[in-house]
Phi, psi and omega in degrees: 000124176247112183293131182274097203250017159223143176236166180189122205215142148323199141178187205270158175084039177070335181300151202245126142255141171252139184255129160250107190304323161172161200289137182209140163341319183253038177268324170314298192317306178311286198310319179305294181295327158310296187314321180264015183261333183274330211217158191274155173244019181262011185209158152302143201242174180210130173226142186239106182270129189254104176266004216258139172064028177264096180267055181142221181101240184285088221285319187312299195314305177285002158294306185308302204305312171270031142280342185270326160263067209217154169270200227239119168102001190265135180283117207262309180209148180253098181266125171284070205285156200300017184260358197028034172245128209277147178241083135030090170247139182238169155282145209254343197209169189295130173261157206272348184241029170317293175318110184282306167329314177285297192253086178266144186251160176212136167237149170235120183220162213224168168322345192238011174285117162192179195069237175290000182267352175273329135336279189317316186283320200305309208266015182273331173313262147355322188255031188011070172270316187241195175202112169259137211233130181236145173293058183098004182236175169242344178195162186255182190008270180106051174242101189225053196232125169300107191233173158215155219239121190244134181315173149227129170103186018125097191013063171069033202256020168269000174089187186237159168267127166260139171275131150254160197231352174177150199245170162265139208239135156268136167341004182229351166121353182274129179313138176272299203317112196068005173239332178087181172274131196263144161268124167343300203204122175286131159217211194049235317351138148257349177046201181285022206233026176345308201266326173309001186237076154214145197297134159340289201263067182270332181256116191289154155267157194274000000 
């Protein structure tokens, strides 16, 4: 069964909205063939990506995802391990929605934005790519910590311990875990009616 896990509708003022419900191995592939199936690339695009209540998934997925709109060589997260020394994921290429002149991006995320989907916003952020818009928030989750679970008694039936084993770094150096992404412009309550409560000029030019 494959669960639909990008929507994606027009909406008003010409903006392309993409909803990402939450991060999956095909979460890049999907967003990609929307985009270019909505937009001209022979004009300026508006795309309003809706992160709110995506908790997450997948770290591979949000990584592939905010690649497509980054150039080549851009640092997306960093995991950090109890050696503190950060392992680096950059980007290897040109993402096909790099060109900010073309493609302005905007995100909207709410308190239930997290993990790989707080990955995704850091770095879009950060390589000033996106203008992140929080729904009634100032910053999202804040879940940005690597754990793993070591059994406890006679094949786990005592239940388990989580470890964490390494945190996530945003490109500019600041911890995802307990602070979240700080948001541009606070705006809403927005319910479903996204792009009427968010200010005209939210998709910056490049």
């Amino acid at each position: 069964v494959v669960i639909t896990q990008v929507l994606a509708e027009k909406v008003s003022d010409g903006v392309l909205g993409v909803k990402i419900k939450q991060f999956s191995g095909n979460t890049a592939d999907t967003v990609e063939k929307i985009v270019r199936a909505n937009t001209d690339p022979s004009k300026p695009n508006k795309i309003l990506l809706d992160l709110r209540d995506d908790p997450g998934g997948l770290l591979p997925g949000g990584i592939a995802a905010a690649s497509l709109f980054l150039p080549a060589n851009s640092p997306v997260v960093s995991q950090v391990d109890r050696t503190n020394v950060p392992r680096a994921e950059r980007t290897i290429f040109d993402g096909p929605f790099a060109d900010g002149d073309v493609y302005r991006v905007a995100l909207l995320v709410n308190g239930q934005t997290a993990s790989a989907a707080e990955v995704f916003a850091g770095a879009l952020k950060d390589n000033g790519r996106a203008t992140i818009a929080g729904d009634d928030v100032s910053a999202t989750f804040g879940k940005g910590v690597v754990q793993t679970v070591v059994p406890l008694g006679e094949d786990g039936e005592e239940g388990g311990l989580a470890i964490t084993v390494a945190k996530w770094v945003r490109p500019n150096g600041e911890d995802i875990n307990k602070k979240g992404v700080e948001v541009d412009v606070k705006v809403g309550p927005c319910g479903e009616g996204e792009v009427t409560c968010l200010p005209k000029d939210l998709f910056r030019d490049s």
